[in-house]
Amino acid sequence: MDTLFPPSLAALREALEKLPGIGPRSALRILEALLKRPELLQLLKETLERVAETVRPCRRCGFWAEGELCAICRDPHRTQPVLCVVKDPADVLAIERSQAFQGQYHVLGGVLDPLAGVGEKDLRLSELWHRLRTEGYQEVILALGTSPEAETTAFYLARQLRDWPGRLSRFASGVPVGSELQQVDPLTLSRSLRERQPFSV
Ligand SMILES: [Zn+2]
């Protein structure tokens, strides 16, 4: 059946199938929808190009930004001297949905995972140390999820921050073991933020 596809369509289908949650059948349905509605295809083309050209990690926190700084780093009202360390940009959105946090974020860009080849140099760690030296935070909250790799990373960070004078804490239980922050509902997230526990090694 593959030979029936014009090459450009075959390439698009292949690209779609690389996206999370999209199998061969959904890829085909998306193709169909796009070909039926040329204006949608055009809109997608233009927005994808714009995203590819303009969206970069925020220079300061690593969240999505157009230009140097993201919307959170540019917000003058976020003055709480607390830095919440998360794994991915989507975790920032998950915590923001809970409306329970008024501090700043730091996106690590992953967690330590030697089996997958993710080491210290692959995470935004030097940026984190720099921010802790220069931005005057009084507390760091680790919100990395509860996977074994997240645990390893939390202990690694706690060891590195042993001499940092501020408070180190992490999300209270309530985030189910092995889960990603993004899968947790806002209410649970806000509770586990409120009931965060001191953390040290
Ligand atoms: Zn930012």
PDB file of C-alpha atoms and ligand atoms in Angstrom:
ATOM      1  CA  MET A   1       0.000   0.000   0.000  1.00  0.00           C
ATOM      2  CA  ASP A   2       2.924   2.311   0.663  1.00  0.00           C
ATOM      3  CA  THR A   3       3.695   2.531  -3.040  1.00  0.00           C
ATOM      4  CA  LEU A   4       0.257   4.073  -3.608  1.00  0.00           C
ATOM      5  CA  PHE A   5       1.205   7.185  -1.648  1.00  0.00           C
ATOM      6  CA  PRO A   6       2.754  10.102  -3.523  1.00  0.00           C
ATOM      7  CA  PRO A   7       6.233  10.494  -1.964  1.00  0.00           C
ATOM      8  CA  SER A   8       5.458  13.814  -0.290  1.00  0.00           C
ATOM      9  CA  LEU A   9       2.392  12.375   1.406  1.00  0.00           C
ATOM     10  CA  ALA A  10       4.308   9.295   2.470  1.00  0.00           C
ATOM     11  CA  ALA A  11       6.910  11.599   4.033  1.00  0.00           C
ATOM     12  CA  LEU A  12       4.233  13.577   5.889  1.00  0.00           C
ATOM     13  CA  ARG A  13       2.626  10.397   7.151  1.00  0.00           C
ATOM     14  CA  GLU A  14       5.994   9.172   8.378  1.00  0.00           C
ATOM     15  CA  ALA A  15       6.642  12.474  10.161  1.00  0.00           C
ATOM     16  CA  LEU A  16       3.217  12.411  11.818  1.00  0.00           C
ATOM     17  CA  GLU A  17       3.774   8.884  13.058  1.00  0.00           C
ATOM     18  CA  LYS A  18       6.851  10.097  14.932  1.00  0.00           C
ATOM     19  CA  LEU A  19       4.629  12.263  17.131  1.00  0.00           C
ATOM     20  CA  PRO A  20       3.599  10.936  20.533  1.00  0.00           C
ATOM     21  CA  GLY A  21       0.189   9.302  20.595  1.00  0.00           C
ATOM     22  CA  ILE A  22      -0.141   9.112  16.801  1.00  0.00           C
ATOM     23  CA  GLY A  23      -0.201   5.681  15.240  1.00  0.00           C
ATOM     24  CA  PRO A  24      -0.601   4.764  11.543  1.00  0.00           C
ATOM     25  CA  ARG A  25      -4.402   5.114  11.648  1.00  0.00           C
ATOM     26  CA  SER A  26      -4.478   8.540  13.268  1.00  0.00           C
ATOM     27  CA  ALA A  27      -1.718   9.684  10.903  1.00  0.00           C
ATOM     28  CA  LEU A  28      -3.903   8.680   7.966  1.00  0.00           C
ATOM     29  CA  ARG A  29      -6.913  10.490   9.421  1.00  0.00           C
ATOM     30  CA  ILE A  30      -4.868  13.664   9.902  1.00  0.00           C
ATOM     31  CA  LEU A  31      -3.607  13.411   6.307  1.00  0.00           C
ATOM     32  CA  GLU A  32      -7.138  13.062   5.053  1.00  0.00           C
ATOM     33  CA  ALA A  33      -8.346  16.048   7.083  1.00  0.00           C
ATOM     34  CA  LEU A  34      -5.487  18.237   5.860  1.00  0.00           C
ATOM     35  CA  LEU A  35      -6.040  17.346   2.210  1.00  0.00           C
ATOM     36  CA  LYS A  36      -9.765  18.007   2.485  1.00  0.00           C
ATOM     37  CA  ARG A  37      -9.134  21.451   3.970  1.00  0.00           C
ATOM     38  CA  PRO A  38      -6.316  23.245   2.126  1.00  0.00           C
ATOM     39  CA  GLU A  39      -6.730  26.313   4.391  1.00  0.00           C
ATOM     40  CA  LEU A  40      -5.932  24.123   7.403  1.00  0.00           C
ATOM     41  CA  LEU A  41      -2.869  22.739   5.653  1.00  0.00           C
ATOM     42  CA  GLN A  42      -1.740  26.293   4.915  1.00  0.00           C
ATOM     43  CA  LEU A  43      -2.354  27.418   8.513  1.00  0.00           C
ATOM     44  CA  LEU A  44      -0.381  24.478   9.845  1.00  0.00           C
ATOM     45  CA  LYS A  45       2.470  25.186   7.448  1.00  0.00           C
ATOM     46  CA  GLU A  46       2.669  28.832   8.487  1.00  0.00           C
ATOM     47  CA  THR A  47       2.422  28.198  12.226  1.00  0.00           C
ATOM     48  CA  LEU A  48       4.961  25.373  12.128  1.00  0.00           C
ATOM     49  CA  GLU A  49       7.388  27.626  10.267  1.00  0.00           C
ATOM     50  CA  ARG A  50       6.839  30.421  12.761  1.00  0.00           C
ATOM     51  CA  VAL A  51       7.371  28.113  15.734  1.00  0.00           C
ATOM     52  CA  ALA A  52      10.519  26.643  14.197  1.00  0.00           C
ATOM     53  CA  GLU A  53      11.910  30.124  13.580  1.00  0.00           C
ATOM     54  CA  THR A  54      10.949  31.937  16.753  1.00  0.00           C
ATOM     55  CA  VAL A  55      10.392  29.624  19.724  1.00  0.00           C
ATOM     56  CA  ARG A  56      13.505  29.040  21.814  1.00  0.00           C
ATOM     57  CA  PRO A  57      14.104  28.028  25.425  1.00  0.00           C
ATOM     58  CA  CYS A  58      13.940  31.089  27.681  1.00  0.00           C
ATOM     59  CA  ARG A  59      17.513  32.256  28.307  1.00  0.00           C
ATOM     60  CA  ARG A  60      16.863  32.367  32.030  1.00  0.00           C
ATOM     61  CA  CYS A  61      14.523  29.506  32.962  1.00  0.00           C
ATOM     62  CA  GLY A  62      14.370  27.245  29.908  1.00  0.00           C
ATOM     63  CA  PHE A  63      10.610  27.492  29.402  1.00  0.00           C
ATOM     64  CA  TRP A  64       9.232  28.232  25.913  1.00  0.00           C
ATOM     65  CA  ALA A  65       9.878  31.766  24.765  1.00  0.00           C
ATOM     66  CA  GLU A  66       9.756  33.954  21.698  1.00  0.00           C
ATOM     67  CA  GLY A  67      12.707  36.278  22.141  1.00  0.00           C
ATOM     68  CA  GLU A  68      15.055  36.246  25.116  1.00  0.00           C
ATOM     69  CA  LEU A  69      12.718  35.723  28.066  1.00  0.00           C
ATOM     70  CA  CYS A  70       9.472  33.798  28.572  1.00  0.00           C
ATOM     71  CA  ALA A  71       6.184  35.283  29.820  1.00  0.00           C
ATOM     72  CA  ILE A  72       6.866  34.120  33.399  1.00  0.00           C
ATOM     73  CA  CYS A  73      10.349  35.648  33.576  1.00  0.00           C
ATOM     74  CA  ARG A  74       8.980  38.916  32.131  1.00  0.00           C
ATOM     75  CA  ASP A  75       6.148  39.094  34.691  1.00  0.00           C
ATOM     76  CA  PRO A  76       7.053  41.782  37.282  1.00  0.00           C
ATOM     77  CA  HIS A  77       4.497  40.406  39.787  1.00  0.00           C
ATOM     78  CA  ARG A  78       6.246  37.098  40.293  1.00  0.00           C
ATOM     79  CA  THR A  79       8.446  38.209  43.123  1.00  0.00           C
ATOM     80  CA  GLN A  80       8.176  35.235  45.507  1.00  0.00           C
ATOM     81  CA  PRO A  81      11.841  34.264  46.091  1.00  0.00           C
ATOM     82  CA  VAL A  82      11.195  30.596  45.390  1.00  0.00           C
ATOM     83  CA  LEU A  83      12.580  28.599  42.485  1.00  0.00           C
ATOM     84  CA  CYS A  84      10.697  25.502  41.353  1.00  0.00           C
ATOM     85  CA  VAL A  85      12.884  23.036  39.455  1.00  0.00           C
ATOM     86  CA  VAL A  86      11.041  20.917  36.882  1.00  0.00           C
ATOM     87  CA  LYS A  87      11.938  18.462  34.182  1.00  0.00           C
ATOM     88  CA  ASP A  88      10.158  19.777  31.086  1.00  0.00           C
ATOM     89  CA  PRO A  89       8.444  22.965  29.875  1.00  0.00           C
ATOM     90  CA  ALA A  90       5.049  21.203  30.004  1.00  0.00           C
ATOM     91  CA  ASP A  91       5.564  20.720  33.774  1.00  0.00           C
ATOM     92  CA  VAL A  92       5.580  24.511  34.116  1.00  0.00           C
ATOM     93  CA  LEU A  93       2.146  24.566  32.486  1.00  0.00           C
ATOM     94  CA  ALA A  94       0.899  21.822  34.803  1.00  0.00           C
ATOM     95  CA  ILE A  95       1.957  23.751  37.916  1.00  0.00           C
ATOM     96  CA  GLU A  96       0.655  27.035  36.511  1.00  0.00           C
ATOM     97  CA  ARG A  97      -2.755  25.394  36.005  1.00  0.00           C
ATOM     98  CA  SER A  98      -2.862  24.727  39.746  1.00  0.00           C
ATOM     99  CA  GLN A  99      -2.541  28.514  40.342  1.00  0.00           C
ATOM    100  CA  ALA A 100      -0.727  27.736  43.583  1.00  0.00           C
ATOM    101  CA  PHE A 101       2.727  29.095  42.744  1.00  0.00           C
ATOM    102  CA  GLN A 102       3.974  32.660  42.344  1.00  0.00           C
ATOM    103  CA  GLY A 103       7.713  32.072  42.152  1.00  0.00           C
ATOM    104  CA  GLN A 104      10.031  31.318  39.257  1.00  0.00           C
ATOM    105  CA  TYR A 105      10.820  28.084  37.446  1.00  0.00           C
ATOM    106  CA  HIS A 106      13.913  26.356  36.236  1.00  0.00           C
ATOM    107  CA  VAL A 107      13.480  23.771  33.479  1.00  0.00           C
ATOM    108  CA  LEU A 108      16.223  21.146  33.610  1.00  0.00           C
ATOM    109  CA  GLY A 109      15.384  19.720  30.199  1.00  0.00           C
ATOM    110  CA  GLY A 110      15.312  16.143  31.478  1.00  0.00           C
ATOM    111  CA  VAL A 111      16.389  14.032  34.420  1.00  0.00           C
ATOM    112  CA  LEU A 112      19.554  12.030  34.932  1.00  0.00           C
ATOM    113  CA  ASP A 113      19.127   8.736  33.093  1.00  0.00           C
ATOM    114  CA  PRO A 114      22.423   6.931  32.463  1.00  0.00           C
ATOM    115  CA  LEU A 115      20.743   4.086  30.572  1.00  0.00           C
ATOM    116  CA  ALA A 116      19.293   6.556  28.093  1.00  0.00           C
ATOM    117  CA  GLY A 117      22.619   8.411  27.932  1.00  0.00           C
ATOM    118  CA  VAL A 118      21.374  11.503  29.802  1.00  0.00           C
ATOM    119  CA  GLY A 119      24.123  12.825  32.072  1.00  0.00           C
ATOM    120  CA  GLU A 120      24.827  16.013  34.008  1.00  0.00           C
ATOM    121  CA  LYS A 121      26.077  17.840  30.949  1.00  0.00           C
ATOM    122  CA  ASP A 122      22.757  17.274  29.166  1.00  0.00           C
ATOM    123  CA  LEU A 123      20.741  19.155  31.775  1.00  0.00           C
ATOM    124  CA  ARG A 124      20.572  22.916  32.382  1.00  0.00           C
ATOM    125  CA  LEU A 125      22.599  22.617  35.577  1.00  0.00           C
ATOM    126  CA  SER A 126      25.245  25.308  35.184  1.00  0.00           C
ATOM    127  CA  GLU A 127      22.388  27.760  34.487  1.00  0.00           C
ATOM    128  CA  LEU A 128      20.738  26.577  37.711  1.00  0.00           C
ATOM    129  CA  TRP A 129      23.870  27.082  39.850  1.00  0.00           C
ATOM    130  CA  HIS A 130      24.324  30.517  38.267  1.00  0.00           C
ATOM    131  CA  ARG A 131      20.750  31.541  39.082  1.00  0.00           C
ATOM    132  CA  LEU A 132      21.054  30.346  42.667  1.00  0.00           C
ATOM    133  CA  ARG A 133      24.232  32.403  43.088  1.00  0.00           C
ATOM    134  CA  THR A 134      22.852  35.569  41.535  1.00  0.00           C
ATOM    135  CA  GLU A 135      19.048  35.790  41.853  1.00  0.00           C
ATOM    136  CA  GLY A 136      18.525  35.720  45.621  1.00  0.00           C
ATOM    137  CA  TYR A 137      16.164  32.776  46.091  1.00  0.00           C
ATOM    138  CA  GLN A 138      15.338  31.625  49.596  1.00  0.00           C
ATOM    139  CA  GLU A 139      13.892  28.270  48.646  1.00  0.00           C
ATOM    140  CA  VAL A 140      14.279  25.681  45.914  1.00  0.00           C
ATOM    141  CA  ILE A 141      11.408  23.269  45.351  1.00  0.00           C
ATOM    142  CA  LEU A 142      12.146  20.084  43.460  1.00  0.00           C
ATOM    143  CA  ALA A 143       9.166  19.047  41.345  1.00  0.00           C
ATOM    144  CA  LEU A 144      10.669  16.423  39.099  1.00  0.00           C
ATOM    145  CA  GLY A 145       7.988  13.732  39.303  1.00  0.00           C
ATOM    146  CA  THR A 146       8.357  10.369  40.975  1.00  0.00           C
ATOM    147  CA  SER A 147      10.067   8.136  38.420  1.00  0.00           C
ATOM    148  CA  PRO A 148      13.261   6.380  39.610  1.00  0.00           C
ATOM    149  CA  GLU A 149      15.293   8.735  37.384  1.00  0.00           C
ATOM    150  CA  ALA A 150      13.557  11.752  38.941  1.00  0.00           C
ATOM    151  CA  GLU A 151      14.424  10.410  42.399  1.00  0.00           C
ATOM    152  CA  THR A 152      18.071   9.956  41.418  1.00  0.00           C
ATOM    153  CA  THR A 153      18.140  13.488  40.065  1.00  0.00           C
ATOM    154  CA  ALA A 154      16.503  14.916  43.219  1.00  0.00           C
ATOM    155  CA  PHE A 155      19.176  13.271  45.391  1.00  0.00           C
ATOM    156  CA  TYR A 156      21.906  14.474  43.057  1.00  0.00           C
ATOM    157  CA  LEU A 157      20.600  18.059  43.291  1.00  0.00           C
ATOM    158  CA  ALA A 158      20.252  17.832  47.066  1.00  0.00           C
ATOM    159  CA  ARG A 159      23.897  16.729  47.332  1.00  0.00           C
ATOM    160  CA  GLN A 160      25.061  19.544  45.081  1.00  0.00           C
ATOM    161  CA  LEU A 161      23.034  22.076  47.087  1.00  0.00           C
ATOM    162  CA  ARG A 162      24.175  20.890  50.486  1.00  0.00           C
ATOM    163  CA  ASP A 163      26.047  24.134  51.132  1.00  0.00           C
ATOM    164  CA  TRP A 164      23.472  26.399  49.563  1.00  0.00           C
ATOM    165  CA  PRO A 165      22.079  28.534  52.418  1.00  0.00           C
ATOM    166  CA  GLY A 166      18.406  28.509  51.367  1.00  0.00           C
ATOM    167  CA  ARG A 167      15.723  25.918  52.007  1.00  0.00           C
ATOM    168  CA  LEU A 168      15.411  22.857  49.836  1.00  0.00           C
ATOM    169  CA  SER A 169      12.053  21.118  49.634  1.00  0.00           C
ATOM    170  CA  ARG A 170      10.110  18.894  47.351  1.00  0.00           C
ATOM    171  CA  PHE A 171       6.543  18.128  46.436  1.00  0.00           C
ATOM    172  CA  ALA A 172       4.609  16.235  49.093  1.00  0.00           C
ATOM    173  CA  SER A 173       3.289  12.788  48.365  1.00  0.00           C
ATOM    174  CA  GLY A 174       0.141  12.828  46.313  1.00  0.00           C
ATOM    175  CA  VAL A 175       1.977  12.726  43.038  1.00  0.00           C
ATOM    176  CA  PRO A 176       1.548   9.006  42.292  1.00  0.00           C
ATOM    177  CA  VAL A 177       4.755   6.972  42.227  1.00  0.00           C
ATOM    178  CA  GLY A 178       6.253   6.635  38.773  1.00  0.00           C
ATOM    179  CA  SER A 179       4.127   9.380  37.285  1.00  0.00           C
ATOM    180  CA  GLU A 180       4.931  12.529  35.372  1.00  0.00           C
ATOM    181  CA  LEU A 181       3.830  15.879  36.742  1.00  0.00           C
ATOM    182  CA  GLN A 182       1.843  16.591  33.612  1.00  0.00           C
ATOM    183  CA  GLN A 183      -0.514  13.698  34.318  1.00  0.00           C
ATOM    184  CA  VAL A 184      -1.415  14.959  37.772  1.00  0.00           C
ATOM    185  CA  ASP A 185      -4.584  17.039  38.220  1.00  0.00           C
ATOM    186  CA  PRO A 186      -4.226  20.707  39.279  1.00  0.00           C
ATOM    187  CA  LEU A 187      -5.868  20.174  42.676  1.00  0.00           C
ATOM    188  CA  THR A 188      -3.441  17.420  43.678  1.00  0.00           C
ATOM    189  CA  LEU A 189      -0.543  19.515  42.397  1.00  0.00           C
ATOM    190  CA  SER A 190      -1.557  22.539  44.402  1.00  0.00           C
ATOM    191  CA  ARG A 191      -1.934  20.395  47.528  1.00  0.00           C
ATOM    192  CA  SER A 192       1.418  18.728  47.091  1.00  0.00           C
ATOM    193  CA  LEU A 193       2.963  22.159  46.535  1.00  0.00           C
ATOM    194  CA  ARG A 194       1.338  23.564  49.690  1.00  0.00           C
ATOM    195  CA  GLU A 195       2.356  20.545  51.756  1.00  0.00           C
ATOM    196  CA  ARG A 196       5.861  20.358  50.383  1.00  0.00           C
ATOM    197  CA  GLN A 197       8.453  18.655  52.557  1.00  0.00           C
ATOM    198  CA  PRO A 198      11.960  19.744  53.525  1.00  0.00           C
ATOM    199  CA  PHE A 199      14.448  17.641  51.609  1.00  0.00           C
ATOM    200  CA  SER A 200      18.087  16.945  52.342  1.00  0.00           C
ATOM    201  CA  VAL A 201      20.626  14.168  51.986  1.00  0.00           C
TER     202      VAL A 201
HETATM  203 ZN    ZN B   1      11.787  32.165  31.605  1.00  0.00          ZN
END
